[in-house]
Short mmCIF file of C-alpha atoms and ligand atoms in Angstrom, two decimals:
data_model
loop_
_atom_site.label_atom_id
_atom_site.label_comp_id
_atom_site.label_asym_id
_atom_site.label_seq_id
_atom_site.Cartn_x
_atom_site.Cartn_y
_atom_site.Cartn_z
CA UNK A 274 -141.51 330.94 163.52
CA UNK A 275 -141.92 327.58 161.57
CA UNK A 276 -142.08 324.49 163.41
CA UNK A 277 -140.50 321.24 161.72
CA UNK A 278 -141.61 317.86 162.30
CA UNK A 279 -140.22 314.49 162.36
CA UNK A 280 -140.72 312.30 159.36
CA UNK A 281 -141.89 308.78 160.21
CA UNK A 282 -143.50 306.39 158.49
CA UNK A 283 -144.11 308.87 155.45
CA UNK A 284 -145.72 311.28 157.73
CA UNK A 285 -144.68 314.77 159.40
CA UNK A 286 -145.24 313.92 162.92
CA UNK A 287 -144.88 315.91 166.36
CA UNK A 288 -142.93 314.30 169.04
CA UNK A 289 -145.05 312.25 171.34
CA UNK A 290 -143.84 314.64 174.32
CA UNK A 291 -144.13 317.91 172.66
CA UNK A 292 -140.96 319.36 173.08
CA UNK A 293 -139.16 321.41 170.73
CA UNK A 294 -135.81 323.28 170.74
CA UNK A 295 -134.47 325.85 168.49
CA UNK A 296 -131.77 326.27 165.59
CA UNK A 297 -129.26 329.67 166.13
CA UNK A 298 -127.82 331.20 163.03
CA UNK A 299 -124.01 331.38 164.10
CA UNK A 300 -123.70 334.89 162.38
CA UNK A 301 -126.55 336.30 164.52
CA UNK A 302 -126.21 335.58 168.17
CA UNK A 303 -129.86 335.11 169.84
CA UNK A 304 -131.48 334.32 166.60
CA UNK A 305 -133.73 331.55 165.98
CA UNK A 306 -134.70 329.74 162.58
CA UNK A 307 -137.23 327.48 163.81
CA UNK A 308 -138.81 324.89 166.37
CA UNK A 309 -137.61 321.33 166.03
CA UNK A 310 -138.64 318.16 167.48
CA UNK A 311 -136.92 317.48 170.74
CA UNK A 312 -137.65 313.79 170.03
CA UNK A 313 -137.33 310.93 172.93
CA UNK A 314 -136.81 307.21 172.82
CA UNK A 315 -140.40 306.58 171.98
CA UNK A 316 -140.48 308.56 168.68
CA UNK A 317 -136.93 306.76 168.01
CA UNK A 318 -138.85 303.27 168.44
CA UNK A 319 -141.85 304.52 166.16
CA UNK A 320 -139.03 305.18 163.35
CA UNK A 321 -137.69 301.77 163.80
CA UNK A 322 -140.88 300.43 163.56
CA UNK A 323 -141.60 301.99 160.53
CA UNK A 324 -138.41 301.34 158.81
CA UNK A 325 -138.28 297.57 160.11
CA UNK A 326 -141.80 297.22 158.40
CA UNK A 327 -140.59 298.82 155.12
CA UNK A 328 -137.53 296.68 155.14
CA UNK A 329 -139.59 293.74 153.93
CA UNK A 330 -140.54 295.05 150.72
CA UNK A 331 -137.83 297.38 150.16
CA UNK A 332 -135.30 294.75 150.24
CA UNK A 333 -137.18 292.99 147.36
CA UNK A 334 -137.47 296.10 145.37
CA UNK A 335 -134.94 295.56 142.37
CA UNK A 336 -131.84 297.42 142.04
CA UNK A 337 -133.09 299.04 139.11
CA UNK A 338 -136.25 300.62 141.05
CA UNK A 339 -134.26 301.55 144.06
CA UNK A 340 -131.38 303.58 141.54
CA UNK A 341 -134.87 305.30 140.04
CA UNK A 342 -135.77 306.43 143.13
CA UNK A 343 -132.36 307.79 144.27
CA UNK A 344 -131.63 309.45 140.59
CA UNK A 345 -135.29 311.41 141.26
CA UNK A 346 -133.72 312.49 144.84
CA UNK A 347 -130.48 313.56 143.28
CA UNK A 348 -132.09 315.39 140.23
CA UNK A 349 -134.56 317.23 143.21
CA UNK A 350 -131.17 317.89 145.25
CA UNK A 351 -129.42 319.64 142.00
CA UNK A 352 -132.75 322.10 141.30
CA UNK A 353 -132.59 322.83 145.14
CA UNK A 354 -129.07 323.89 145.15
CA UNK A 355 -129.45 327.21 145.55
CA UNK A 356 -132.26 326.90 148.29
CA UNK A 357 -130.52 324.16 150.28
CA UNK A 358 -126.99 325.84 150.26
CA UNK A 359 -128.76 328.56 151.71
CA UNK A 360 -130.09 326.42 154.58
CA UNK A 361 -126.63 325.10 155.29
CA UNK A 362 -125.05 328.50 155.62
CA UNK A 363 -127.60 329.84 157.77
CA UNK A 364 -127.52 327.18 160.44
CA UNK A 365 -124.11 326.11 160.22
CA UNK A 366 -122.33 329.78 159.32
CA UNK A 367 -119.96 328.55 156.65
CA UNK A 368 -120.01 330.50 153.45
CA UNK A 369 -122.55 330.20 150.63
CA UNK A 370 -119.63 329.37 148.21
CA UNK A 371 -118.86 326.68 150.84
CA UNK A 372 -122.41 325.49 151.19
CA UNK A 373 -122.88 325.38 147.32
CA UNK A 374 -119.70 323.46 147.08
CA UNK A 375 -121.10 320.91 149.79
CA UNK A 376 -124.15 320.36 147.59
CA UNK A 377 -122.06 319.64 144.52
CA UNK A 378 -119.55 317.25 146.47
CA UNK A 379 -123.11 315.45 147.40
CA UNK A 380 -124.19 315.19 144.14
CA UNK A 381 -120.71 313.73 142.52
CA UNK A 382 -120.54 311.25 145.24
CA UNK A 383 -124.34 310.59 144.88
CA UNK A 384 -124.13 310.16 141.20
CA UNK A 385 -121.08 307.56 142.02
CA UNK A 386 -123.17 305.70 144.28
CA UNK A 387 -125.91 305.22 141.85
CA UNK A 388 -123.71 303.82 139.11
CA UNK A 389 -121.68 301.60 140.96
CA UNK A 390 -124.23 299.78 142.68
CA UNK A 391 -125.46 297.67 139.90
CA UNK A 392 -121.80 296.38 139.13
CA UNK A 393 -121.15 295.81 143.16
CA UNK A 394 -123.91 293.33 143.21
CA UNK A 395 -123.15 291.61 140.00
CA UNK A 396 -119.45 291.06 140.80
CA UNK A 397 -120.52 289.17 144.16
CA UNK A 398 -123.12 287.19 142.43
CA UNK A 399 -120.84 285.87 139.72
CA UNK A 400 -121.56 282.14 139.82
CA UNK A 401 -118.96 279.78 139.51
CA UNK A 402 -119.86 276.15 138.24
CA UNK A 403 -118.48 272.72 139.23
CA UNK A 404 -120.34 269.71 140.63
CA UNK A 405 -121.61 272.69 142.76
CA UNK A 406 -122.86 276.05 141.81
CA UNK A 407 -121.59 278.62 144.16
CA UNK A 408 -121.93 282.41 144.58
CA UNK A 409 -121.97 285.03 146.86
CA UNK A 410 -125.51 286.74 147.71
CA UNK A 411 -125.24 290.09 148.87
CA UNK A 412 -128.41 291.11 151.27
CA UNK A 413 -129.19 294.36 152.93
CA UNK A 414 -128.52 294.09 156.71
CA UNK A 415 -132.09 295.47 157.71
CA UNK A 416 -132.45 299.07 159.49
CA UNK A 417 -129.75 301.30 159.33
CA UNK A 418 -129.14 303.98 162.02
CA UNK A 419 -127.35 307.05 160.39
CA UNK A 420 -126.06 309.78 162.70
CA UNK A 421 -124.36 312.81 161.20
CA UNK A 422 -122.56 315.86 162.69
CA UNK A 423 -123.53 319.47 162.00
CA UNK A 424 -120.07 320.25 159.95
CA UNK A 425 -121.18 318.98 156.56
CA UNK A 426 -124.62 318.60 157.30
CA UNK A 427 -126.19 317.22 154.13
CA UNK A 428 -123.08 315.73 152.41
CA UNK A 429 -122.07 313.22 155.24
CA UNK A 430 -125.89 312.03 155.59
CA UNK A 431 -125.80 311.58 151.82
CA UNK A 432 -122.80 309.77 151.92
CA UNK A 433 -123.98 307.28 154.29
CA UNK A 434 -127.91 307.29 153.15
CA UNK A 435 -127.67 306.63 149.69
CA UNK A 436 -125.43 303.43 149.87
CA UNK A 437 -127.57 302.35 152.57
CA UNK A 438 -130.83 302.77 150.39
CA UNK A 439 -129.24 301.47 147.52
CA UNK A 440 -128.20 298.47 148.59
CA UNK A 441 -132.03 297.77 150.16
CA UNK A 442 -131.74 298.73 153.60
CA UNK A 443 -134.00 301.47 155.27
CA UNK A 444 -133.02 304.26 157.24
CA UNK A 445 -133.65 306.18 160.43
CA UNK A 446 -131.48 309.43 160.37
CA UNK A 447 -130.64 311.67 163.13
CA UNK A 448 -129.35 315.13 161.85
CA UNK A 449 -127.07 316.84 163.99
CA UNK A 450 -128.61 318.89 166.72
CA UNK A 451 -126.87 322.34 165.65
CA UNK A 452 -128.40 321.85 162.04
CA UNK A 453 -131.70 319.64 161.71
CA UNK A 454 -133.04 321.84 159.18
CA UNK A 455 -130.65 320.81 156.29
CA UNK A 456 -131.56 317.19 157.59
CA UNK A 457 -135.10 317.70 156.99
CA UNK A 458 -134.79 319.56 153.94
CA UNK A 459 -133.08 316.38 152.69
CA UNK A 460 -135.90 314.34 154.01
CA UNK A 461 -138.51 316.57 152.10
CA UNK A 462 -136.34 315.69 149.10
CA UNK A 463 -136.59 311.96 149.78
CA UNK A 464 -140.28 312.46 150.22
CA UNK A 465 -140.67 314.22 146.85
CA UNK A 466 -138.51 311.47 145.10
CA UNK A 467 -141.67 309.17 145.99
CA UNK A 468 -139.60 306.68 148.50
CA UNK A 469 -142.27 304.56 149.74
CA UNK A 470 -143.40 305.08 153.29
CA UNK A 471 -140.97 304.05 156.20
CA UNK A 472 -138.07 303.62 153.84
CA UNK A 473 -136.58 306.90 155.08
CA UNK A 474 -137.19 308.31 158.38
CA UNK A 475 -135.85 311.39 160.34
CA UNK A 476 -135.92 311.96 163.86
CA UNK A 477 -134.58 315.17 165.22
CA UNK A 478 -133.05 315.92 169.09
CA UNK A 479 -130.49 315.78 171.30
CA UNK A 480 -128.00 313.01 170.82
CA UNK A 481 -127.72 312.53 174.65
CA UNK A 482 -131.41 311.66 174.50
CA UNK A 483 -132.41 309.92 171.44
CA UNK A 484 -128.80 308.65 170.23
CA UNK A 485 -129.00 305.67 172.86
CA UNK A 486 -132.29 304.40 171.74
CA UNK A 487 -130.99 304.34 168.02
CA UNK A 488 -127.94 302.28 169.17
CA UNK A 489 -129.41 299.94 171.41
CA UNK A 490 -132.46 298.77 169.31
CA UNK A 491 -131.19 294.87 167.93
CA UNK A 492 -133.58 295.84 164.60
CA UNK A 493 -130.90 298.53 163.91
CA UNK A 494 -128.19 296.26 162.37
CA UNK A 495 -126.10 298.78 161.25
CA UNK A 496 -124.54 302.41 162.55
CA UNK A 497 -123.04 304.48 160.66
CA UNK A 498 -121.78 307.74 162.52
CA UNK A 499 -119.96 310.69 161.97
CA UNK A 500 -118.62 313.08 164.75
CA UNK A 501 -116.16 313.13 167.49
CA UNK A 502 -114.01 310.30 168.82
CA UNK A 503 -115.49 310.64 172.12
CA UNK A 504 -119.06 309.97 171.00
CA UNK A 505 -118.06 307.29 168.59
CA UNK A 506 -116.35 305.15 171.31
CA UNK A 507 -119.48 305.46 173.41
CA UNK A 508 -121.74 304.36 170.23
CA UNK A 509 -118.79 301.19 169.42
CA UNK A 510 -119.25 300.29 173.22
CA UNK A 511 -123.22 300.32 173.07
CA UNK A 512 -123.27 298.62 169.88
CA UNK A 513 -121.31 295.66 171.21
CA UNK A 514 -124.09 294.65 173.43
CA UNK A 515 -126.05 293.68 169.99
CA UNK A 516 -123.02 292.98 167.97
CA UNK A 517 -124.38 295.92 165.76
CA UNK A 518 -121.84 296.89 163.02
CA UNK A 519 -120.38 300.10 162.90
CA UNK A 520 -118.79 302.52 160.63
CA UNK A 521 -117.33 305.35 162.65
CA UNK A 522 -115.77 308.51 161.01
CA UNK A 523 -114.25 310.63 163.70
CA UNK A 524 -111.82 313.30 164.71
CA UNK A 525 -108.53 314.27 163.25
CA UNK A 526 -105.29 316.49 163.97
CA UNK A 527 -104.27 316.64 160.44
CA UNK A 528 -100.85 317.19 159.60
CA UNK A 529 -99.28 319.15 156.57
CA UNK A 530 -95.46 318.80 155.95
CA UNK A 531 -93.84 321.42 153.97
CA UNK A 532 -90.28 320.43 152.92
CA UNK A 533 -87.49 322.70 151.69
CA UNK A 534 -87.87 321.66 148.15
CA UNK A 535 -91.54 322.25 148.43
CA UNK A 536 -93.35 324.65 146.12
CA UNK A 537 -94.37 327.27 148.43
CA UNK A 538 -97.14 328.75 146.94
CA UNK A 539 -98.72 325.68 146.43
CA UNK A 540 -98.50 324.57 149.89
CA UNK A 541 -99.63 328.06 150.96
CA UNK A 542 -102.76 327.51 149.28
CA UNK A 543 -103.19 323.93 150.82
CA UNK A 544 -102.48 325.34 154.12
CA UNK A 545 -105.28 328.12 153.85
CA UNK A 546 -107.79 326.17 152.19
CA UNK A 547 -107.36 323.10 154.35
CA UNK A 548 -106.95 325.05 157.65
CA UNK A 549 -109.36 327.90 156.88
CA UNK A 550 -112.51 326.44 154.83
CA UNK A 551 -115.61 325.78 156.76
CA UNK A 552 -114.06 327.99 159.30
CA UNK A 553 -111.66 325.01 160.31
CA UNK A 554 -114.60 322.90 161.11
CA UNK A 555 -113.66 319.93 158.77
CA UNK A 556 -112.65 316.42 159.73
CA UNK A 557 -109.83 316.73 156.93
CA UNK A 558 -108.83 320.20 157.71
CA UNK A 559 -105.00 321.02 158.24
CA UNK A 560 -104.35 321.56 161.99
CA UNK A 561 -100.81 321.18 162.25
CA UNK A 562 -98.47 322.60 159.91
CA UNK A 563 -94.91 321.11 160.16
CA UNK A 564 -92.33 323.27 158.60
CA UNK A 565 -88.61 322.60 157.30
CA UNK A 566 -86.44 324.87 159.19
CA UNK A 567 -85.01 326.23 155.95
CA UNK A 568 -88.05 327.37 154.72
CA UNK A 569 -90.00 328.28 157.95
CA UNK A 570 -89.70 331.76 158.05
CA UNK A 571 -90.46 332.52 154.56
CA UNK A 572 -93.56 330.32 154.45
CA UNK A 573 -94.78 331.75 157.64
CA UNK A 574 -94.77 335.38 156.54
CA UNK A 575 -96.75 334.25 153.59
CA UNK A 576 -99.23 332.26 155.83
CA UNK A 577 -99.76 335.12 158.19
CA UNK A 578 -100.20 337.40 155.34
CA UNK A 579 -102.98 335.06 153.96
CA UNK A 580 -104.52 334.81 157.08
CA UNK A 581 -104.60 338.33 157.76
CA UNK A 582 -106.20 339.45 154.50
CA UNK A 583 -109.21 336.87 154.90
CA UNK A 584 -112.68 338.59 155.15
CA UNK A 585 -114.67 337.22 158.12
CA UNK A 586 -118.02 337.62 158.45
CA UNK A 587 -121.66 336.63 157.71
CA UNK A 588 -121.27 333.67 155.33
CA UNK A 589 -124.53 335.06 153.27
CA UNK A 590 -122.30 337.93 152.03
CA UNK A 591 -120.71 336.32 148.63
CA UNK A 592 -117.37 338.35 149.28
CA UNK A 593 -116.86 336.76 152.58
CA UNK A 594 -113.72 334.44 153.01
CA UNK A 595 -114.62 332.83 156.25
CA UNK A 596 -117.98 332.67 158.33
CA UNK A 597 -118.34 332.02 162.00
CA UNK A 598 -117.79 328.70 163.55
CA UNK A 599 -120.99 326.75 164.37
CA UNK A 600 -122.33 328.23 167.63
CA UNK A 601 -121.60 329.25 171.13
CA UNK A 602 -120.33 325.69 172.01
CA UNK A 603 -117.66 325.71 169.35
CA UNK A 604 -116.90 329.35 169.99
CA UNK A 605 -116.29 328.74 173.82
CA UNK A 606 -114.19 325.36 172.94
CA UNK A 607 -112.21 327.15 170.21
CA UNK A 608 -111.51 330.41 172.05
CA UNK A 609 -110.68 328.31 175.14
CA UNK A 610 -107.90 326.27 173.26
CA UNK A 611 -106.25 329.37 172.00
CA UNK A 612 -106.15 330.80 175.24
CA UNK A 613 -104.56 327.84 176.55
CA UNK A 614 -102.46 327.55 173.76
CA UNK A 615 -101.12 331.01 174.36
CA UNK A 616 -100.71 329.98 178.46
CA UNK A 617 -98.50 327.34 177.44
CA UNK A 618 -96.26 329.65 175.79
CA UNK A 619 -97.20 329.55 172.13
CA UNK A 620 -97.07 332.71 170.04
CA UNK A 621 -100.49 333.82 168.02
CA UNK A 622 -98.99 335.41 164.59
CA UNK A 623 -101.93 335.65 162.75
CA UNK A 624 -105.45 335.98 164.49
CA UNK A 625 -106.99 338.51 166.97
CA UNK A 626 -104.39 338.87 169.85
CA UNK A 627 -107.03 337.96 172.04
CA UNK A 628 -109.70 335.11 171.04
CA UNK A 629 -112.51 337.34 172.18
CA UNK A 630 -111.67 340.40 170.30
CA UNK A 631 -114.34 339.77 167.50
CA UNK A 632 -113.21 339.70 163.73
CA UNK A 633 -116.15 341.10 161.81
CA UNK A 634 -119.29 341.66 164.21
CA UNK A 635 -120.22 341.52 167.55
CA UNK A 636 -123.21 339.71 166.56
CA UNK A 637 -121.71 336.03 165.86
CA UNK A 638 -119.32 333.66 166.63
CA UNK A 639 -116.81 334.84 164.88
CA UNK A 640 -112.97 333.58 165.19
CA UNK A 641 -110.30 334.77 163.07
CA UNK A 642 -107.74 332.60 161.21
CA UNK A 643 -105.21 332.04 163.80
CA UNK A 644 -101.52 330.58 163.43
CA UNK A 645 -99.65 329.61 166.51
CA UNK A 646 -96.10 329.42 166.70
CA UNK A 647 -93.64 327.72 168.91
CA UNK A 648 -96.09 324.74 169.48
CA UNK A 649 -94.38 321.63 171.13
CA UNK A 650 -95.96 317.80 170.78
CA UNK A 651 -96.49 317.83 174.40
CA UNK A 652 -98.88 320.84 174.39
CA UNK A 653 -102.80 320.44 173.80
CA UNK A 654 -102.50 322.60 170.76
CA UNK A 655 -100.20 319.89 169.03
CA UNK A 656 -102.42 316.93 170.42
CA UNK A 657 -105.92 317.82 170.59
CA UNK A 658 -108.53 318.55 167.70
CA UNK A 659 -109.30 322.07 168.01
CA UNK A 660 -112.41 322.35 165.69
CA UNK A 661 -111.88 325.34 164.43
CA UNK A 662 -109.71 328.00 161.94
CA UNK A 663 -106.61 327.05 164.08
CA UNK A 664 -103.11 326.09 162.60
CA UNK A 665 -100.26 324.79 165.26
CA UNK A 666 -97.03 325.01 163.43
CA UNK A 667 -94.09 323.31 164.43
CA UNK A 668 -90.58 323.21 162.66
CA UNK A 669 -88.48 320.00 161.95
CA UNK A 670 -85.02 319.68 160.53
CA UNK A 671 -85.12 316.18 158.52
CA UNK A 672 -88.01 314.25 156.74
CA UNK A 673 -87.64 311.33 159.36
CA UNK A 674 -88.30 314.25 162.22
CA UNK A 675 -91.18 315.43 160.31
CA UNK A 676 -92.87 312.08 159.75
CA UNK A 677 -92.11 311.18 163.36
CA UNK A 678 -93.83 314.40 164.57
CA UNK A 679 -96.89 313.89 162.12
CA UNK A 680 -97.58 310.40 163.39
CA UNK A 681 -97.23 311.51 166.92
CA UNK A 682 -101.06 311.43 167.55
CA UNK A 683 -103.66 309.33 168.46
CA UNK A 684 -105.70 310.37 165.33
CA UNK A 685 -104.94 309.18 161.70
CA UNK A 686 -107.29 310.68 159.43
CA UNK A 687 -105.87 312.56 156.97
CA UNK A 688 -102.40 314.29 155.70
CA UNK A 689 -100.33 315.71 153.45
CA UNK A 690 -96.74 316.55 152.15
CA UNK A 691 -95.45 319.24 149.82
CA UNK A 692 -92.10 318.24 148.23
CA UNK A 693 -90.66 317.99 144.82
CA UNK A 694 -88.81 314.66 145.74
CA UNK A 695 -90.42 311.34 144.05
CA UNK A 696 -88.39 309.67 146.82
CA UNK A 697 -89.47 311.84 149.76
CA UNK A 698 -93.20 311.08 148.58
CA UNK A 699 -92.64 307.57 148.63
CA UNK A 700 -91.35 307.56 151.71
CA UNK A 701 -93.91 309.51 153.25
CA UNK A 702 -96.82 307.41 151.72
CA UNK A 703 -95.28 304.31 152.95
CA UNK A 704 -94.64 305.86 156.69
CA UNK A 705 -97.58 308.10 157.03
CA UNK A 706 -100.28 306.39 159.81
CA UNK A 707 -103.28 308.03 158.29
CA UNK A 708 -106.40 306.95 156.35
CA UNK A 709 -105.86 309.57 153.47
CA UNK A 710 -102.23 310.74 152.32
CA UNK A 711 -101.93 313.47 149.88
CA UNK A 712 -98.81 314.48 148.05
CA UNK A 713 -98.88 318.27 146.91
CA UNK A 714 -102.81 317.85 147.39
CA UNK A 715 -104.28 319.48 150.44
CA UNK A 716 -105.66 317.35 153.28
CA UNK A 717 -109.34 317.81 152.57
CA UNK A 718 -109.44 316.45 149.06
CA UNK A 719 -111.05 313.41 148.38
CA UNK A 720 -112.67 311.36 145.38
CA UNK A 721 -115.68 308.86 145.96
CA UNK A 722 -114.06 306.45 143.94
CA UNK A 723 -111.60 306.09 147.04
CA UNK A 724 -112.41 304.92 150.28
CA UNK A 725 -112.82 307.57 152.66
CA UNK A 726 -111.83 306.79 156.77
CA UNK A 727 -109.42 307.46 159.35
CA UNK A 728 -106.95 304.78 161.15
CA UNK A 729 -106.03 304.97 164.95
CA UNK A 730 -108.37 306.88 166.65
CA UNK A 731 -109.89 308.88 163.83
CA UNK A 732 -112.12 305.84 162.47
CA UNK A 733 -113.55 302.06 162.63
CA UNK A 734 -115.15 299.98 160.84
CA UNK A 735 -115.38 300.16 156.68
CA UNK A 736 -114.74 303.48 155.35
CA UNK A 737 -117.46 305.56 153.38
CA UNK A 738 -117.28 305.92 149.49
CA UNK A 739 -115.27 303.65 146.94
CA UNK A 740 -116.91 299.90 147.16
CA UNK A 741 -116.34 299.67 151.13
CA UNK A 742 -119.05 302.32 151.37
CA UNK A 743 -121.81 299.84 149.89
CA UNK A 744 -120.29 296.66 151.52
CA UNK A 745 -120.60 298.17 154.81
CA UNK A 746 -124.37 297.92 154.53
CA UNK A 747 -124.54 294.46 153.27
CA UNK A 748 -124.15 290.68 154.46
CA UNK A 749 -122.44 288.45 152.42
CA UNK A 750 -124.51 284.92 152.07
CA UNK A 751 -122.12 282.23 150.70
CA UNK A 752 -124.52 279.80 148.92
CA UNK A 753 -123.65 276.31 147.79
CA UNK A 754 -126.13 274.71 145.32
CA UNK A 755 -126.98 271.29 143.97
CA UNK A 756 -129.72 270.69 142.02
CA UNK A 757 -130.90 267.52 140.77
P1 NAD B 137 -120.47 314.78 168.20
O1 NAD B 137 -119.89 313.61 168.18
O2 NAD B 137 -121.06 315.95 169.12
O3 NAD B 137 -121.88 314.76 167.17
C1 NAD B 137 -122.31 313.85 166.33
C2 NAD B 137 -123.66 313.34 165.95
O4 NAD B 137 -123.64 312.49 167.18
C3 NAD B 137 -124.38 314.37 166.24
O5 NAD B 137 -125.48 314.26 165.74
C4 NAD B 137 -124.88 314.33 167.71
O6 NAD B 137 -126.43 314.90 168.29
C5 NAD B 137 -124.97 312.58 167.84
N1 NAD B 137 -124.62 312.30 169.22
C6 NAD B 137 -124.20 312.76 170.25
N2 NAD B 137 -124.07 312.35 171.57
C7 NAD B 137 -124.70 311.12 171.15
C8 NAD B 137 -124.70 309.64 171.89
N3 NAD B 137 -124.32 309.53 172.97
N4 NAD B 137 -125.20 308.64 170.81
C9 NAD B 137 -125.58 308.72 169.85
N5 NAD B 137 -125.30 309.88 168.89
C10 NAD B 137 -124.78 311.19 169.85
O7 NAD B 137 -119.89 315.40 166.76
P2 NAD B 137 -120.02 316.90 166.18
O8 NAD B 137 -119.68 318.31 166.99
O9 NAD B 137 -121.38 317.06 165.93
O10 NAD B 137 -118.81 317.19 164.93
C11 NAD B 137 -117.66 317.49 164.87
C12 NAD B 137 -116.65 316.16 165.07
O11 NAD B 137 -116.88 315.42 163.98
C13 NAD B 137 -115.30 316.36 164.93
O12 NAD B 137 -114.71 315.61 166.05
C14 NAD B 137 -115.18 316.08 163.45
O13 NAD B 137 -113.79 315.91 163.32
C15 NAD B 137 -115.74 315.02 163.43
N6 NAD B 137 -116.14 314.77 162.05
C16 NAD B 137 -115.43 313.54 161.31
C17 NAD B 137 -115.65 313.45 159.95
C18 NAD B 137 -115.05 312.26 159.51
O14 NAD B 137 -115.35 311.53 158.50
N7 NAD B 137 -113.81 311.40 159.95
C19 NAD B 137 -116.35 314.31 159.26
C20 NAD B 137 -116.87 315.16 159.84
C21 NAD B 137 -116.95 315.51 160.99
#
């Protein structure tokens, strides 16, 4: 079994305390893909020392040179697509096609950030000449702490890391505990791209052990975190001690509204794609399906047939439609949520009659695509994020009722409506409380030129992507200059 090291100051290093943790392939219970450093606060401190030291010269590296490093990294990423996709599938469980799509998405977003950064600095730096010359000087904030989740183990870290590096910051990165290998593979690509020592550092370990060491260090001036709302709140509270800025991309309970005038075939694709891709472990997954009463029975028949027809199994198999959930904890959480929903009086119309009856093989953490009907707003199945392939279905009689149901959530990440009425679409875009509003487009769709982030308890701080993805990592210095 391979042992994987941390990457600090351009060197592959063991944790000072010598402990390691394993990485289970969720399609094979009890497997172990490698031994990873179970780092401590001492290792994090060393990584921050390295990043703080490297910042002195990296902030003065020209934008063109920083772009060259990132372009080299993206070229390596493109060449490694197959190898990286395999690693993502092995440790996360998603299908190999989904892993390839994740790499492709990172390439598209990375290419966008690479192109946009020069214009971003130029626009802000334009000088206005009167008796005084004034301009805004954008400056990197310093060391950025990047903490990512396991559900998109390489794309999320790219979406944060590339803007941080392009704008002149140095990085201490902590991959999710379930998916350290993808993070370290990306780290190797940064090393091979020739990034100067200390500019990018990677420390693996438990969030509960090393997360605080990243967040509490006053030299870390920005924390970009994607993960659960519960951990996001803890990070924001701790970061407040040093007034460290945070970018928090958190949980969701995203609603798909299907009106009675909708194209039902399109709406069905949306529910299945956004509900069951990545085994439903998508922050922008559809998790509540709100159906107009007039089409509810017809739509449900179609949805159940689609869900029941899906091939669930090992994601390495090209013909698999849906892989396992990401590990034992996910499996326990998702199956407990389904059991609770049944106890609350909902009905499983698609999925295993009992969540424990395993879908494809007893070897992995498999949950069948599940559709629950009879869900009401007071139930946990309606309120709580179930991070798995579970759709909670409610019915409504009017658009106003649908909108009120969709907005009846502490979350506000993504949303979608299927309708052929422009007036309904406009009322929805105006009224929906979400960071992403889709009309006849599924809840998981996004483009890098638009902001990606949630409202309410789905996010805080500037969204990723678009200009705000860069803006998060810079300070604005107002310059007033009179030269005699
Ligand atoms: P998580 O909150 O358990 O962990 C996320 C990361 O935080 C991991 O790297 C973890 O090790 C680390 N961590 C844990 N405790 C910490 C602490 N006290 N201090 C600092 N770091 C700590 O989330 P997860 O289970 O990895 O991911 C699933 C969640 O992420 C879901 O809620 C999902 O909706 C959300 N998510 C959101 C987005 C988005 O863009 N809004 C995208 C993907 C996932």
